[in-house]
mmCIF file of N, CA and C in Angstrom:
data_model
loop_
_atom_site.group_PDB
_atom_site.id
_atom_site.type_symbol
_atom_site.label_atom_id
_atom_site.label_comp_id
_atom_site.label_asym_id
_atom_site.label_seq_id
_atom_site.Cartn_x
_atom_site.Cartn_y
_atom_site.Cartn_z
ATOM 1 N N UNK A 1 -10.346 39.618 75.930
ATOM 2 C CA UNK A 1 -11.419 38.663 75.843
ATOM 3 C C UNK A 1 -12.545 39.141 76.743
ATOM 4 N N UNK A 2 -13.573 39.118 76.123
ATOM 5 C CA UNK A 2 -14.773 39.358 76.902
ATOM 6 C C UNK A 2 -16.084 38.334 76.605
ATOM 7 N N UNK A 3 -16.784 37.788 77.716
ATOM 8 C CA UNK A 3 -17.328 36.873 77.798
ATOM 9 C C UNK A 3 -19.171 37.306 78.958
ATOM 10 N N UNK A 4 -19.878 36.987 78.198
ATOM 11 C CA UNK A 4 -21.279 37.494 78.556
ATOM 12 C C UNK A 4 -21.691 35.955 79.179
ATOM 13 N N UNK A 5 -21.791 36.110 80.650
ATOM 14 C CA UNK A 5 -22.127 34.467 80.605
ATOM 15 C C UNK A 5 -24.005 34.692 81.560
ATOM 16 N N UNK A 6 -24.572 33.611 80.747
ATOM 17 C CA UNK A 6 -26.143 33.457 81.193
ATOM 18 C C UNK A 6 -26.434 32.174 82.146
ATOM 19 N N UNK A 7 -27.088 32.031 83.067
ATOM 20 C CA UNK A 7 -27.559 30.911 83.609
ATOM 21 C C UNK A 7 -29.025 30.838 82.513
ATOM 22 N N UNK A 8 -29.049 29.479 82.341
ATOM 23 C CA UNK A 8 -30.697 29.271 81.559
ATOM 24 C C UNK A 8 -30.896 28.207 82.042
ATOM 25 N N UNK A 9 -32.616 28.073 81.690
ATOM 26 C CA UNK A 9 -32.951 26.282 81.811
ATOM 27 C C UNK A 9 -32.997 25.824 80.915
ATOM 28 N N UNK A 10 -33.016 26.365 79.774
ATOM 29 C CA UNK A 10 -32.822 25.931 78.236
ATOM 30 C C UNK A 10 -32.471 26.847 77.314
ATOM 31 N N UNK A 11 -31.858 26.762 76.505
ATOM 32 C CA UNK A 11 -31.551 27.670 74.917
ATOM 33 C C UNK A 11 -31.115 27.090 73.873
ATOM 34 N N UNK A 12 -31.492 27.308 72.584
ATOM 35 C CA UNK A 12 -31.443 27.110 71.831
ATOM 36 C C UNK A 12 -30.622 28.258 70.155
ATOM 37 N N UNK A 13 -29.790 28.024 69.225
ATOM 38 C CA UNK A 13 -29.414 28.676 68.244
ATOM 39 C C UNK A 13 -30.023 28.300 67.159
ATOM 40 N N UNK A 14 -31.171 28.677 66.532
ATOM 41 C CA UNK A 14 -31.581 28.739 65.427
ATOM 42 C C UNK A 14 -31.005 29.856 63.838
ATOM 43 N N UNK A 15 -30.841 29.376 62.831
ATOM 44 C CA UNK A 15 -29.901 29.387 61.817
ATOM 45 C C UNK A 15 -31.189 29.582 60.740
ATOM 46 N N UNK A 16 -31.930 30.103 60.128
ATOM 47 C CA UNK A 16 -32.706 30.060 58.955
ATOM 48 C C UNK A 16 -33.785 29.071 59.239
ATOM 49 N N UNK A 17 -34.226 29.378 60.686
ATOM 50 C CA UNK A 17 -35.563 28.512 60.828
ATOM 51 C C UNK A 17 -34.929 26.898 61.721
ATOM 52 N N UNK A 18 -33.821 26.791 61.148
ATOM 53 C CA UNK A 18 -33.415 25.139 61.670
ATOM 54 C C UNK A 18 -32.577 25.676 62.727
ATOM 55 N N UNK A 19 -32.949 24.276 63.953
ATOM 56 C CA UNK A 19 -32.183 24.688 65.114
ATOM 57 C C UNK A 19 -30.326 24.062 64.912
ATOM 58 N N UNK A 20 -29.801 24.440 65.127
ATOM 59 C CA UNK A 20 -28.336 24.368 65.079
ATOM 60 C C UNK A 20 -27.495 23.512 66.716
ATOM 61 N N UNK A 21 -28.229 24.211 67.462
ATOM 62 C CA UNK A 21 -27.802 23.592 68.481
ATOM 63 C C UNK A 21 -28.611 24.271 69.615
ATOM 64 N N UNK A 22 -28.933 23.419 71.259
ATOM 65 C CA UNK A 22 -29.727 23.915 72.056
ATOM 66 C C UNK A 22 -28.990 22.784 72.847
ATOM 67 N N UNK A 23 -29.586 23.605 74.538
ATOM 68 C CA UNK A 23 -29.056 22.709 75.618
ATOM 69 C C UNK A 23 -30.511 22.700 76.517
ATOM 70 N N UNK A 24 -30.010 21.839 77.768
ATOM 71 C CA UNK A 24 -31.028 22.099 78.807
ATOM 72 C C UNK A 24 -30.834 23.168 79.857
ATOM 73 N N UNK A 25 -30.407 22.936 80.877
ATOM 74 C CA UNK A 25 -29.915 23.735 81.960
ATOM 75 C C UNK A 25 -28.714 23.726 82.001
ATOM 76 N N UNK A 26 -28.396 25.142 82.169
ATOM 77 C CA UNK A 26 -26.495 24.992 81.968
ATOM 78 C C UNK A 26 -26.855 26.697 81.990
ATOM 79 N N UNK A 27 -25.898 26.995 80.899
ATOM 80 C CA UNK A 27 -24.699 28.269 80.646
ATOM 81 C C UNK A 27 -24.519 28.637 79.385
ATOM 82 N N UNK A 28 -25.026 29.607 79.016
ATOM 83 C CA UNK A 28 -25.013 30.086 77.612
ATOM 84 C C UNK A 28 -23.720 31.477 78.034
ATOM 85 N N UNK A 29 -22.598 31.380 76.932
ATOM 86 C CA UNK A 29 -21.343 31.900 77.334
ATOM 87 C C UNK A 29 -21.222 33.127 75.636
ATOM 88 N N UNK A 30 -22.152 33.870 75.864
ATOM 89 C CA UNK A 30 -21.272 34.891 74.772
ATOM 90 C C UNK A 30 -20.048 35.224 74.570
ATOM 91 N N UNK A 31 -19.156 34.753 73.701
ATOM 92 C CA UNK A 31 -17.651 34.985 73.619
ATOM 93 C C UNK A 31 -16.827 35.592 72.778
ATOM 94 N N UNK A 32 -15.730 37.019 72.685
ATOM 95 C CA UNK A 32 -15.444 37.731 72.034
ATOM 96 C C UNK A 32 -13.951 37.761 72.161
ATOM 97 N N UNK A 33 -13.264 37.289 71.231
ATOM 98 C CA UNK A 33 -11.675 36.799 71.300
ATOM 99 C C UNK A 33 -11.217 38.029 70.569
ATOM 100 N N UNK A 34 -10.195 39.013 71.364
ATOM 101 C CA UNK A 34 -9.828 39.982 71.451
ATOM 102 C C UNK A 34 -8.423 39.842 70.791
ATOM 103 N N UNK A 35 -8.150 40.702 70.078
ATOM 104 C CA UNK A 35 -6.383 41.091 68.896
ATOM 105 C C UNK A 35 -5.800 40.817 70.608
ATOM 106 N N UNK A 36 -4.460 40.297 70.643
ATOM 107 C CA UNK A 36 -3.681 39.663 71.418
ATOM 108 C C UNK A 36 -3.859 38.734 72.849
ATOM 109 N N UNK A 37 -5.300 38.361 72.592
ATOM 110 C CA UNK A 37 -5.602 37.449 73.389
ATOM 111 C C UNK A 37 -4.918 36.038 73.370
ATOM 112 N N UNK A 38 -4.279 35.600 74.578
ATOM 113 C CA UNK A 38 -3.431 34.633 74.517
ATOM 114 C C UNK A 38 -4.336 32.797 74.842
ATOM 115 N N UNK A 39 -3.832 31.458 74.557
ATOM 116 C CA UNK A 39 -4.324 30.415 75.138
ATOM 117 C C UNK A 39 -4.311 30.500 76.293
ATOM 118 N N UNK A 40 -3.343 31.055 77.078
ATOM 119 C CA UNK A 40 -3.317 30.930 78.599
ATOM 120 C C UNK A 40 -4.725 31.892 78.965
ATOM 121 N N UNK A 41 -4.743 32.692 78.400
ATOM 122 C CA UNK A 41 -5.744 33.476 79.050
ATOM 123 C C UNK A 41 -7.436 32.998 78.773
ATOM 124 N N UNK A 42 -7.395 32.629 77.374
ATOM 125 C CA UNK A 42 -8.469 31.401 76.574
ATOM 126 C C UNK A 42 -8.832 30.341 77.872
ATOM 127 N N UNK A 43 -7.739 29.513 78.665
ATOM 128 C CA UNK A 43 -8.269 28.635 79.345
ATOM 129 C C UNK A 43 -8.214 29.140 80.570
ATOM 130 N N UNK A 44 -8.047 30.141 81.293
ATOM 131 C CA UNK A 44 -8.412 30.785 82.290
ATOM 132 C C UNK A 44 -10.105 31.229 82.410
ATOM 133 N N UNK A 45 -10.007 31.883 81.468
ATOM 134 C CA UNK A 45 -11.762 32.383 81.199
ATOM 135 C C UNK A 45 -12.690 31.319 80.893
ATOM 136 N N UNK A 46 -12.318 29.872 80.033
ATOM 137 C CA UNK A 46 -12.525 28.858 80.199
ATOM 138 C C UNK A 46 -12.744 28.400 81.769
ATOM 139 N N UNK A 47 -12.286 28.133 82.479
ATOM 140 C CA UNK A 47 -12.036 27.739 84.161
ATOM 141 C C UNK A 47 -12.896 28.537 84.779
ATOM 142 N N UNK A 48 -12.748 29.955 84.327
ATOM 143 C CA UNK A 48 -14.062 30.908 85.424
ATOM 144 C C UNK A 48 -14.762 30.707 85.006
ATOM 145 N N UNK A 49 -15.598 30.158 83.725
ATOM 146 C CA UNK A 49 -16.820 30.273 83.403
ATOM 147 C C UNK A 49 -17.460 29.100 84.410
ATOM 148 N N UNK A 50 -16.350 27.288 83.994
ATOM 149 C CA UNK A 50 -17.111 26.340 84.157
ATOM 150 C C UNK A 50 -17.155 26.449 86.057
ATOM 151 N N UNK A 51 -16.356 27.218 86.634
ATOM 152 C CA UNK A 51 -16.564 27.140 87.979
ATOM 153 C C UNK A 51 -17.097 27.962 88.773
ATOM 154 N N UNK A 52 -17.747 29.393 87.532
ATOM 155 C CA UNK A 52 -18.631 30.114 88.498
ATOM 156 C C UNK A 52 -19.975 29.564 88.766
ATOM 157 N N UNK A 53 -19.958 30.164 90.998
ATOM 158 C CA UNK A 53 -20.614 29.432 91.594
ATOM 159 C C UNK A 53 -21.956 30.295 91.357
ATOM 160 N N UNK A 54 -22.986 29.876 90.614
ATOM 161 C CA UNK A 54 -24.213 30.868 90.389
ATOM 162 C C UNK A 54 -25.321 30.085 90.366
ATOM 163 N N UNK A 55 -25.109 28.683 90.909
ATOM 164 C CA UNK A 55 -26.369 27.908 90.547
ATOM 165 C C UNK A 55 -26.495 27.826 92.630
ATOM 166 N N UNK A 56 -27.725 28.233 92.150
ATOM 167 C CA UNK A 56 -28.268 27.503 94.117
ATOM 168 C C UNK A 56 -28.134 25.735 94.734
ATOM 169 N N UNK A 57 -27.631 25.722 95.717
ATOM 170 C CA UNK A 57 -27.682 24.616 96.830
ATOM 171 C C UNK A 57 -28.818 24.318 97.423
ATOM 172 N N UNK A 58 -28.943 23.304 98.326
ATOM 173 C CA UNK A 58 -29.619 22.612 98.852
ATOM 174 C C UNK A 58 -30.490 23.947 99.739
ATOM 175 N N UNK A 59 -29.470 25.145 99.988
ATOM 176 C CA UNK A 59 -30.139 26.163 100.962
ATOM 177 C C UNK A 59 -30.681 27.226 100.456
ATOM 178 N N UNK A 60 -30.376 27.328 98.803
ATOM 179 C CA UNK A 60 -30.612 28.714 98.560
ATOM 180 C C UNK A 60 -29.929 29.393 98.010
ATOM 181 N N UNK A 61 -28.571 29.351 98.464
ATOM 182 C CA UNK A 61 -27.490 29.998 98.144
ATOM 183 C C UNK A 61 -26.835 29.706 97.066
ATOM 184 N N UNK A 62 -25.682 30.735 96.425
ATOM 185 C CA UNK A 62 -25.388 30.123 94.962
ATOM 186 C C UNK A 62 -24.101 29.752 94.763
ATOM 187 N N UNK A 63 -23.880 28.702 95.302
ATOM 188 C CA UNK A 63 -22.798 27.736 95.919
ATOM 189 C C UNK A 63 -22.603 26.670 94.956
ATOM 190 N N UNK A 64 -23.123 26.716 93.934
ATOM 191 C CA UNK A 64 -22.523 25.460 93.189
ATOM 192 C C UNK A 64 -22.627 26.356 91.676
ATOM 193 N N UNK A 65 -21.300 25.535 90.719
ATOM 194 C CA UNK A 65 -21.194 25.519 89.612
ATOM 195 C C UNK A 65 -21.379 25.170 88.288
ATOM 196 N N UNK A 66 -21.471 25.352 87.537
ATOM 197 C CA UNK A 66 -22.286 24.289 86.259
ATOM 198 C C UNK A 66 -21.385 22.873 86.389
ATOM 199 N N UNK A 67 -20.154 23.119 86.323
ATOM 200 C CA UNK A 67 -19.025 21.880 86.634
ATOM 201 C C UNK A 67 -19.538 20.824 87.616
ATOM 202 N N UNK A 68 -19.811 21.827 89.187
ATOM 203 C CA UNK A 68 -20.451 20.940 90.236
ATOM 204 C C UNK A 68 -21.828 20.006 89.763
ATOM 205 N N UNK A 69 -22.698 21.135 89.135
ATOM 206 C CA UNK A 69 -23.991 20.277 88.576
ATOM 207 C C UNK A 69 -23.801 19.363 87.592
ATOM 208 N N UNK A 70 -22.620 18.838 86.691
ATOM 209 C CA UNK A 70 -22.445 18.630 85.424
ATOM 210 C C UNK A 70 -23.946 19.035 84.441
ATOM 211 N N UNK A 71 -23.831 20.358 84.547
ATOM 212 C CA UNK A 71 -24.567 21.263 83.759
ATOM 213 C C UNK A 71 -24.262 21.400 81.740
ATOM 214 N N UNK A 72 -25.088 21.279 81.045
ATOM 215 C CA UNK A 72 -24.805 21.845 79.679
ATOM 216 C C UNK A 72 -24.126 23.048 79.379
ATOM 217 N N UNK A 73 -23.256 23.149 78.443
ATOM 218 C CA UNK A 73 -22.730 24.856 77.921
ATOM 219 C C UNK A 73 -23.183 24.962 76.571
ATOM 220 N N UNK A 74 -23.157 26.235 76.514
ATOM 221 C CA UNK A 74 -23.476 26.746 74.659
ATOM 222 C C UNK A 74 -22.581 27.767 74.524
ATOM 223 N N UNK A 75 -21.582 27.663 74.252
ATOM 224 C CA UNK A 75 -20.123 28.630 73.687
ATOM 225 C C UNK A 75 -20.787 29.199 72.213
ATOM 226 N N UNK A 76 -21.054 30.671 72.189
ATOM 227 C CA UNK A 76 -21.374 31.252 71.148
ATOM 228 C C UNK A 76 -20.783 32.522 70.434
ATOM 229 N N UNK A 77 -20.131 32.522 70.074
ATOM 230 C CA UNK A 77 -18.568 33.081 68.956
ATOM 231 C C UNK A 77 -19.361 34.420 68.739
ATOM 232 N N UNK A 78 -19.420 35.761 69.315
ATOM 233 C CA UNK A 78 -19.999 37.047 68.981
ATOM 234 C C UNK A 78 -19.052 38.159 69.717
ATOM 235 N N UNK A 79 -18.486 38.727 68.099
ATOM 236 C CA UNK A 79 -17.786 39.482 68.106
ATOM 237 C C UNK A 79 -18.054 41.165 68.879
ATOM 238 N N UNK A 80 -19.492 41.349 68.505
ATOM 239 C CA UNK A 80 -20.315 42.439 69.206
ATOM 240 C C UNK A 80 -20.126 42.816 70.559
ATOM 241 N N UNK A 81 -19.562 41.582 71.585
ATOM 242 C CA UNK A 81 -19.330 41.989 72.879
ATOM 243 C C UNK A 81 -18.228 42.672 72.766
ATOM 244 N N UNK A 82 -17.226 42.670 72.061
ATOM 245 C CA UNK A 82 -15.698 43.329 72.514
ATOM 246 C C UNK A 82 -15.923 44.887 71.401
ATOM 247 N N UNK A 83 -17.225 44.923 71.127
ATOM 248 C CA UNK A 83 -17.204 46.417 70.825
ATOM 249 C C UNK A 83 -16.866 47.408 71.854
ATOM 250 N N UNK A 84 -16.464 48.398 71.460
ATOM 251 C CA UNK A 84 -15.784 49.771 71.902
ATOM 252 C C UNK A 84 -16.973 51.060 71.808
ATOM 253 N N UNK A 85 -17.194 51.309 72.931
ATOM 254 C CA UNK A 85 -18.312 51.856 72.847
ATOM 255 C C UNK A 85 -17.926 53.920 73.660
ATOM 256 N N UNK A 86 -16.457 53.609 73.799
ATOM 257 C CA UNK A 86 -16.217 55.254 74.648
ATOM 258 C C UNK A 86 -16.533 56.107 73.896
ATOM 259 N N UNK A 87 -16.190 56.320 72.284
ATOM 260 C CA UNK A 87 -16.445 57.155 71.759
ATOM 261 C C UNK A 87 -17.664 57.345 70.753
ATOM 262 N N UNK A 88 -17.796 58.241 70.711
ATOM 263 C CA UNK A 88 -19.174 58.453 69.872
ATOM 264 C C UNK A 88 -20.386 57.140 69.737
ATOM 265 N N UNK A 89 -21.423 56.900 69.147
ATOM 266 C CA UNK A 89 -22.463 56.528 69.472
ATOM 267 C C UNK A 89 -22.469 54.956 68.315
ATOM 268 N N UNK A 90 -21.353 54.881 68.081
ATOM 269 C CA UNK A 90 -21.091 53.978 66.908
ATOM 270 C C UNK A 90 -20.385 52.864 67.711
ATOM 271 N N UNK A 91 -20.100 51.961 67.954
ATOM 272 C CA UNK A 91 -19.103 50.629 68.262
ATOM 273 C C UNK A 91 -17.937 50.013 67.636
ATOM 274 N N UNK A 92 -16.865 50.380 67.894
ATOM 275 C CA UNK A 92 -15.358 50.081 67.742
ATOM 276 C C UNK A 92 -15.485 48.719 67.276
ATOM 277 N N UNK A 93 -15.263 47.927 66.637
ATOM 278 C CA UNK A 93 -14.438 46.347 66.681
ATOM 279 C C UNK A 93 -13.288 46.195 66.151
ATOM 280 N N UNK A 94 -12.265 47.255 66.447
ATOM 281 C CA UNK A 94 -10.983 47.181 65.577
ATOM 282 C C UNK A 94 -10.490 46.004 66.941
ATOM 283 N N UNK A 95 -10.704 45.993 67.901
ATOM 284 C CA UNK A 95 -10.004 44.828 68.790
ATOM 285 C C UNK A 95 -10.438 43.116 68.452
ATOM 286 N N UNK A 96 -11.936 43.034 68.056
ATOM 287 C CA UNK A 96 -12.714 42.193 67.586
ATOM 288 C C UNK A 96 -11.817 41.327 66.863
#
């Protein structure tokens, strides 16, 4: 499993012009479910996403989580991240 995760203040998925779905501030989570990827491991990567600390505190620092903020998510199903890229100039998705 491999997972591209974004801090935003907003995003949006547009589909043929119509928007499909959009958030405010939160976490846009590119996600690529890998040939023998297990649930246990599904809600692990689940758990790191909602508790990585990348949003700034009162000081600056990036001490709080989308969880802590009750922040928006946008979980977006793209197989392209778990491409295979060692060999030649083309991209693997036999794991995809």
């Amino acid at each position: 499993m491999k997972i591209v995760v974004q801090r935003v203040s907003r995003a949006e998925v547009r589909v043929e012009g119509k928007t499909v779905a959009k958030i405010g501030k939160g976490l846009v989570l590119l996600a690529a479910v890998e040939r023998g990827d297990s649930e246990r491991e599904l809600a692990k990567a689940a758990d790191k996403c909602l508790n990585l600390r990348i949003f700034e505190d009162e000081n600056g620092r990036l001490n709080l989580s989308a969880l802590d903020l009750n922040l928006e998510i946008l979980a977006i199903s793209n197989f392209t991240v778990a491409g295979d890229t060692r060999k030649g100039r083309r991209p693997g998705f036999d794991k995809a």
